[in-house]
Coordinates of C-alpha atoms and ligand atoms in Angstrom, one line a residue:
M1 CA 172.8 99.3 86.7
S2 CA 173.2 97.1 83.7
D3 CA 176.0 99.0 82.0
R4 CA 178.8 97.2 83.8
H5 CA 182.2 97.1 82.0
P6 CA 182.5 93.4 80.7
E7 CA 185.7 93.0 82.6
F8 CA 184.1 94.0 85.9
P9 CA 181.0 91.9 86.5
L10 CA 180.6 93.3 90.0
A11 CA 177.4 92.6 91.9
E12 CA 174.6 94.8 90.5
D13 CA 173.9 96.5 93.8
L14 CA 177.5 97.4 94.6
V15 CA 179.1 100.8 94.0
Y16 CA 182.9 100.1 94.2
L17 CA 184.8 103.2 95.0
N18 CA 187.7 101.7 96.9
H19 CA 190.6 101.2 94.4
A20 CA 193.0 103.0 96.7
A21 CA 192.5 100.2 99.2
V22 CA 191.9 96.8 97.4
A23 CA 190.5 96.6 93.9
P24 CA 188.2 94.0 92.4
W25 CA 189.7 91.6 89.9
P26 CA 188.9 91.8 86.2
E27 CA 187.1 88.9 84.6
R28 CA 190.3 87.8 82.8
T29 CA 192.1 87.5 86.1
R30 CA 189.4 85.2 87.4
Q31 CA 189.9 83.1 84.3
A32 CA 193.7 83.1 84.6
V33 CA 193.5 81.9 88.2
A34 CA 190.9 79.3 87.4
E35 CA 193.0 77.9 84.5
F36 CA 196.1 77.9 86.7
A37 CA 194.2 76.0 89.4
E38 CA 192.9 73.5 86.8
Q39 CA 196.4 73.0 85.5
N40 CA 197.8 72.4 88.9
C41 CA 195.1 69.9 89.8
T42 CA 195.5 68.0 86.5
Y43 CA 199.1 68.3 85.7
G44 CA 200.9 69.5 88.8
A45 CA 203.9 71.6 87.7
A46 CA 204.4 69.7 84.4
F47 CA 204.2 73.0 82.6
Y48 CA 206.7 74.9 84.7
P49 CA 208.6 76.2 81.7
D50 CA 205.4 78.0 80.7
W51 CA 205.0 79.5 84.1
L52 CA 208.6 80.8 83.9
K53 CA 207.5 82.5 80.6
K54 CA 204.6 84.1 82.4
E55 CA 207.0 85.4 85.1
A56 CA 209.2 86.9 82.4
L57 CA 206.2 88.4 80.7
L58 CA 205.1 90.0 84.0
R59 CA 208.5 91.7 84.3
E60 CA 208.1 93.0 80.7
Q61 CA 204.6 94.3 81.5
F62 CA 205.9 96.2 84.6
K63 CA 208.7 97.5 82.5
A64 CA 206.2 98.9 80.0
L65 CA 203.8 100.2 82.7
I66 CA 206.4 102.3 84.6
K67 CA 208.7 103.0 81.5
A68 CA 211.7 101.2 83.0
P69 CA 214.7 101.0 80.8
S70 CA 215.0 97.2 81.2
A71 CA 213.0 94.2 82.7
D72 CA 216.2 93.5 84.6
D73 CA 215.4 96.6 86.7
I74 CA 212.2 94.9 88.0
A75 CA 212.0 92.7 91.1
L76 CA 208.8 90.9 92.0
V77 CA 208.3 91.4 95.7
K78 CA 205.7 90.5 98.3
N79 CA 204.5 94.0 98.8
T80 CA 205.5 97.7 99.1
S81 CA 206.7 97.3 102.7
E82 CA 209.1 94.5 101.8
A83 CA 210.7 96.7 99.1
L84 CA 210.9 99.7 101.4
S85 CA 212.6 97.5 104.0
F86 CA 215.1 96.3 101.3
V87 CA 216.1 99.9 100.8
A88 CA 216.2 100.9 104.5
Y89 CA 218.2 97.9 105.5
G90 CA 220.3 97.6 102.3
L91 CA 221.9 101.0 102.6
E92 CA 224.9 101.7 104.8
W93 CA 224.0 104.4 107.3
N94 CA 226.2 106.6 109.5
A95 CA 225.0 108.1 112.8
G96 CA 223.9 111.7 112.0
D97 CA 222.4 110.8 108.6
N98 CA 218.9 111.9 108.0
I99 CA 216.0 110.9 105.8
V100 CA 213.3 113.3 104.6
T101 CA 209.7 112.4 104.1
S102 CA 206.2 113.8 104.9
N103 CA 204.2 113.5 108.1
E104 CA 201.3 111.9 106.2
E105 CA 202.9 108.7 104.9
F106 CA 201.3 105.3 105.1
P107 CA 203.0 103.3 107.9
S108 CA 204.9 101.2 105.3
N109 CA 206.9 104.3 104.3
R110 CA 207.5 105.4 107.9
L111 CA 208.2 102.4 110.0
P112 CA 211.3 101.1 108.1
W113 CA 213.0 104.5 108.3
Q114 CA 212.0 105.2 111.9
S115 CA 213.5 101.9 112.9
L116 CA 216.9 103.2 111.8
A117 CA 217.0 105.4 114.8
T118 CA 218.9 102.6 116.5
Q119 CA 221.7 103.4 114.1
G120 CA 221.5 107.1 114.8
V121 CA 219.6 108.0 111.6
E122 CA 216.9 110.7 111.9
L123 CA 213.6 110.7 110.1
R124 CA 212.4 114.2 109.2
Q125 CA 208.7 114.4 108.5
A126 CA 207.5 117.5 106.6
D127 CA 204.1 119.1 107.0
L128 CA 203.3 119.2 103.3
Y129 CA 201.1 122.3 103.7
A130 CA 203.6 124.4 105.7
A131 CA 205.4 125.8 102.7
A132 CA 204.7 127.4 99.3
S133 CA 204.3 124.0 97.8
P134 CA 204.4 120.4 99.2
E135 CA 207.7 119.9 97.4
D136 CA 209.1 123.0 99.0
A137 CA 208.0 121.7 102.4
L138 CA 210.2 118.6 101.8
F139 CA 213.2 120.6 100.4
E140 CA 213.2 122.8 103.5
L141 CA 214.0 119.8 105.7
V142 CA 217.0 118.8 103.5
D143 CA 220.5 119.6 104.8
R144 CA 224.1 118.3 104.3
N145 CA 223.3 115.1 106.2
T146 CA 220.3 114.1 104.1
R147 CA 221.0 110.8 102.4
L148 CA 217.6 109.9 101.1
L149 CA 214.2 111.5 100.4
T150 CA 211.3 109.0 100.4
I151 CA 207.7 110.0 99.5
S152 CA 204.4 108.5 98.3
S153 CA 203.8 109.9 94.9
I154 CA 200.1 110.3 95.9
Q155 CA 199.2 110.5 99.6
F156 CA 196.8 107.8 100.7
A157 CA 194.6 109.8 103.1
T158 CA 194.3 113.1 101.2
G159 CA 194.9 112.2 97.5
L160 CA 197.6 114.9 97.4
R161 CA 199.8 114.2 94.3
L162 CA 203.3 115.4 94.5
D163 CA 205.5 116.7 91.6
I164 CA 207.9 113.8 91.7
E165 CA 209.8 115.0 88.7
R166 CA 210.6 118.2 90.5
I167 CA 211.6 116.3 93.6
G168 CA 213.7 113.8 91.5
E169 CA 215.5 116.7 89.9
F170 CA 216.2 118.3 93.3
C171 CA 217.6 115.1 94.7
K172 CA 219.8 114.4 91.7
R173 CA 221.4 117.9 91.9
R174 CA 222.3 117.3 95.6
G175 CA 223.3 113.6 95.3
I176 CA 220.4 112.5 97.5
L177 CA 218.8 109.1 96.9
F178 CA 215.2 109.3 95.8
C179 CA 212.7 106.6 96.8
V180 CA 209.0 106.6 95.7
D181 CA 206.2 104.6 97.2
A182 CA 204.1 104.6 94.0
I183 CA 201.2 102.3 95.1
Q184 CA 198.6 105.0 94.7
S185 CA 199.9 106.0 91.2
I186 CA 200.8 102.9 89.2
G187 CA 197.8 101.7 87.2
A188 CA 195.9 104.9 87.9
V189 CA 198.0 107.6 86.3
R190 CA 201.0 107.8 84.0
F191 CA 204.2 106.9 85.8
D192 CA 207.7 107.2 84.3
V193 CA 210.6 106.1 86.5
E194 CA 213.2 107.8 84.3
A195 CA 211.3 111.1 84.1
C196 CA 211.2 111.3 87.9
Q197 CA 214.8 110.1 88.2
A198 CA 213.9 107.8 91.0
D199 CA 216.5 105.4 92.4
F200 CA 213.9 103.1 94.0
V201 CA 210.2 102.7 93.2
M202 CA 207.8 100.2 94.8
A203 CA 204.1 99.4 94.6
D204 CA 201.9 96.5 95.5
G205 CA 199.5 95.1 92.8
H206 CA 196.2 95.0 94.6
K207 CA 195.1 98.6 94.3
W208 CA 195.1 100.4 91.0
M209 CA 196.6 97.5 89.1
F210 CA 193.7 95.1 89.9
G211 CA 196.0 92.3 91.1
P212 CA 195.7 90.0 94.1
E213 CA 197.4 91.0 97.4
G214 CA 200.9 89.6 98.0
L215 CA 202.7 90.5 94.8
G216 CA 204.3 93.9 93.8
V217 CA 207.0 95.6 91.9
F218 CA 210.4 96.9 93.1
Y219 CA 212.2 99.0 90.6
T220 CA 215.9 100.0 91.0
T221 CA 218.4 101.6 88.7
P222 CA 221.6 99.4 88.3
E223 CA 223.6 102.0 90.3
A224 CA 221.1 102.2 93.1
R225 CA 220.7 98.4 93.5
N226 CA 224.4 98.0 93.7
R227 CA 224.4 100.2 96.7
L228 CA 222.0 97.9 98.6
K229 CA 223.5 95.1 100.6
L230 CA 221.3 92.0 100.4
T231 CA 219.2 91.1 103.4
Q232 CA 217.6 87.9 102.2
F233 CA 219.3 84.9 100.6
G234 CA 218.2 81.8 98.6
W235 CA 218.5 79.9 95.3
H236 CA 216.4 82.2 93.2
M237 CA 218.7 85.2 93.5
M238 CA 221.7 83.4 91.8
K239 CA 222.8 84.5 88.4
D240 CA 222.6 80.9 87.3
T241 CA 219.3 80.3 88.9
H242 CA 218.7 76.7 88.1
N243 CA 222.2 75.4 88.6
Y244 CA 221.7 74.1 92.2
E245 CA 225.3 72.7 92.3
N246 CA 226.6 76.2 91.7
K247 CA 229.3 76.7 94.3
P248 CA 230.5 79.4 94.7
W249 CA 227.6 81.3 93.4
E250 CA 227.2 84.7 91.7
M251 CA 224.5 87.2 92.5
H252 CA 222.0 87.9 89.8
P253 CA 223.1 91.1 88.1
G254 CA 219.5 92.4 87.8
A255 CA 216.9 93.2 90.3
R256 CA 216.1 89.5 90.7
R257 CA 218.8 89.5 93.3
F258 CA 216.0 90.7 95.7
E259 CA 213.9 87.6 95.1
C260 CA 215.4 84.9 97.3
G261 CA 213.1 81.9 96.7
S262 CA 210.3 80.3 94.8
P263 CA 208.1 82.9 93.0
N264 CA 204.4 83.6 93.9
M265 CA 203.3 81.7 90.7
I266 CA 199.6 82.0 91.3
G267 CA 200.0 85.7 91.9
I268 CA 202.1 86.1 88.8
H269 CA 199.4 84.5 86.7
A270 CA 196.8 86.7 88.2
L271 CA 198.7 90.0 88.1
S272 CA 199.9 89.4 84.5
A273 CA 196.3 89.0 83.4
S274 CA 195.3 92.2 85.3
L275 CA 198.2 94.2 83.8
S276 CA 197.3 93.0 80.3
L277 CA 194.0 94.8 80.7
L278 CA 195.8 98.1 81.8
L279 CA 198.3 97.8 78.9
E280 CA 195.7 96.9 76.3
T281 CA 193.6 99.8 77.4
G282 CA 196.5 102.2 77.6
I283 CA 197.5 104.1 80.7
E284 CA 196.8 107.4 79.0
T285 CA 193.2 106.3 78.3
I286 CA 192.9 105.0 81.8
E287 CA 194.2 108.2 83.3
A288 CA 191.8 110.3 81.2
A289 CA 188.8 108.2 82.0
L290 CA 189.7 108.3 85.7
F291 CA 190.1 112.0 85.7
E292 CA 186.7 112.4 84.0
R293 CA 185.2 110.5 87.0
I294 CA 187.2 112.5 89.5
D295 CA 186.2 115.8 88.0
Y296 CA 182.6 114.7 88.0
L297 CA 182.8 113.5 91.6
R298 CA 184.5 116.7 92.8
E299 CA 182.0 118.9 91.0
R300 CA 179.0 117.0 92.5
I301 CA 180.6 117.3 96.0
E302 CA 181.3 121.0 95.5
Q303 CA 177.7 121.7 94.4
H304 CA 176.2 119.8 97.3
P305 CA 175.3 122.1 100.1
E306 CA 176.0 119.5 102.8
L307 CA 179.2 118.0 101.6
E308 CA 182.7 119.5 102.0
L309 CA 185.6 118.6 99.7
L310 CA 188.7 117.9 101.9
G311 CA 191.2 116.9 99.4
P312 CA 193.0 117.2 97.2
A313 CA 192.6 121.0 97.1
P314 CA 191.5 122.2 93.6
S315 CA 194.9 124.0 93.3
H316 CA 196.7 120.6 93.5
P317 CA 197.1 118.1 90.7
K318 CA 194.5 115.4 90.3
S319 CA 194.8 111.9 91.6
G320 CA 192.4 108.9 91.8
I321 CA 191.4 109.9 95.3
V322 CA 188.7 112.3 96.6
V323 CA 188.2 112.8 100.3
F324 CA 185.1 114.6 101.7
R325 CA 182.9 114.9 104.7
H326 CA 179.3 115.6 105.4
K327 CA 178.6 118.8 107.4
K328 CA 175.9 117.1 109.6
I329 CA 176.6 113.4 109.6
P330 CA 179.9 112.5 111.4
N331 CA 182.3 110.3 109.5
P332 CA 182.1 107.4 112.0
A333 CA 178.3 107.2 111.3
L334 CA 178.4 107.9 107.5
Y335 CA 181.1 105.4 106.7
P336 CA 179.4 102.2 108.1
Y337 CA 176.1 103.4 106.6
L338 CA 177.7 103.7 103.1
M339 CA 179.3 100.3 103.5
Q340 CA 176.0 98.8 104.6
Q341 CA 174.3 100.4 101.6
K342 CA 177.0 98.7 99.5
V343 CA 179.0 101.8 98.6
I344 CA 182.4 100.4 99.0
C345 CA 184.7 103.2 100.2
A346 CA 187.1 104.0 103.0
L347 CA 187.4 106.1 106.1
R348 CA 190.7 107.9 105.9
G349 CA 192.3 111.0 107.2
A350 CA 189.6 113.6 108.0
G351 CA 186.8 112.1 105.8
I352 CA 185.3 109.5 103.5
R353 CA 187.6 108.5 100.7
F354 CA 186.1 107.6 97.3
S355 CA 188.5 106.2 94.8
P356 CA 186.9 105.2 91.5
H357 CA 188.7 103.6 88.6
F358 CA 188.4 104.1 84.8
Y359 CA 185.6 101.6 84.4
N360 CA 183.1 103.0 86.9
G361 CA 180.0 104.6 85.4
L362 CA 179.3 108.3 86.2
E363 CA 175.8 107.1 87.3
E364 CA 177.5 105.1 90.1
I365 CA 178.8 108.3 91.5
D366 CA 175.3 109.8 91.3
R367 CA 174.0 106.7 93.1
A368 CA 176.6 106.9 95.9
L369 CA 175.8 110.5 96.5
A370 CA 172.0 109.8 96.4
I371 CA 172.5 107.2 99.1
I372 CA 174.2 109.8 101.3
D373 CA 171.1 112.0 100.8
H374 CA 168.9 109.2 102.0
Y375 CA 170.8 108.9 105.3
P376 CA 168.0 108.2 107.8
A377 CA 167.3 111.3 109.8
Ligands
PLP401 C1 200.9 104.8 100.3 C2 200.8 103.4 100.6 N1 201.9 102.6 100.8 C3 201.8 101.3 101.0 C4 200.6 100.7 101.2 C5 200.5 99.2 101.5 O1 201.8 98.6 101.6 P1 201.9 97.1 101.3 O2 202.0 96.9 99.8 O3 203.2 96.7 101.9 O4 200.7 96.3 101.9 C6 199.4 101.4 101.1 C7 198.1 100.8 101.4 O5 197.1 101.4 101.6 C8 199.5 102.8 100.8 O6 198.4 103.5 100.6

């Protein structure tokens, strides 16, 4: 195991297949954080203007990564849940309105909407396998009272990847707002906010983007963000941010209006370093390398007499996630065994979830599967 990618000096005995949960940091991110720590200890915030440049750079990096028209469409948020709550509590609802989603969303994309029941808003949860296609299953729940459709572009527990361009087109035609939890897509596969005609897109940085926890992206179109009433307030969301005597104040015209106070500067330094790796490598290259690993993994699972591929189905588009089970070893026994053998993975849905990234070696996949074969009888 000496062929580690130079940016990922993970422990030799580790097989890291858990990027759909929390990813390791690249070497350059370690360095960025170490330098930021050193600077803070030695000079305090004397270089704050440079930090602001880093913050501006991170918005530009996100703009490039998700193909946003402007860096002004990017807010830096705590996490996906916060951004979803901004949308749920920013929109004006009427009793009788409904929201359409799937019945397999991560709780972050369910709880905020369910909580609107107190305002008479219904959350409709489609069974994505109950119609001709997952998209059709969503469309079948839409009626005249549907105000918003919210969906994870890739489902966390099955790896099912939705055709968000088709969903976006459907929503646009009917005047329904379209919200995409893109945490399982951005950094793994190509993602284009304009092509999918999304009004709101959110993702945290600690999965496929290799960032630390606690810093994510919230994209809004100018029209969509103007429909959101603000739910948090503080100095940083003013148009004239550093004019503290600014009374009365004007709201920032861009998405920065959703950032009420001091930025997560250490997170910004870390995530900017991580995104620089993605952007330098190129998301097309990353997606192609990831799919090569996914194809290999799926093939190996399909050829294995004792493993059963659970998702995504071969007829569905590829994502960075593969879920499988062992026909003889129950998941609750196999999962802790794999973790103890240092195959870092997750227990999700009906099986074991492997989520490699572009830098994993194919031999690591062989090693993980060989470890399964050595499960003590
Ligand atoms: C689809 C999806 N949404 C959201 C999250 C996490 O949300 P947050 O960024 O608020 O922690 C996860 C984490 O596993 C996820 O898989």
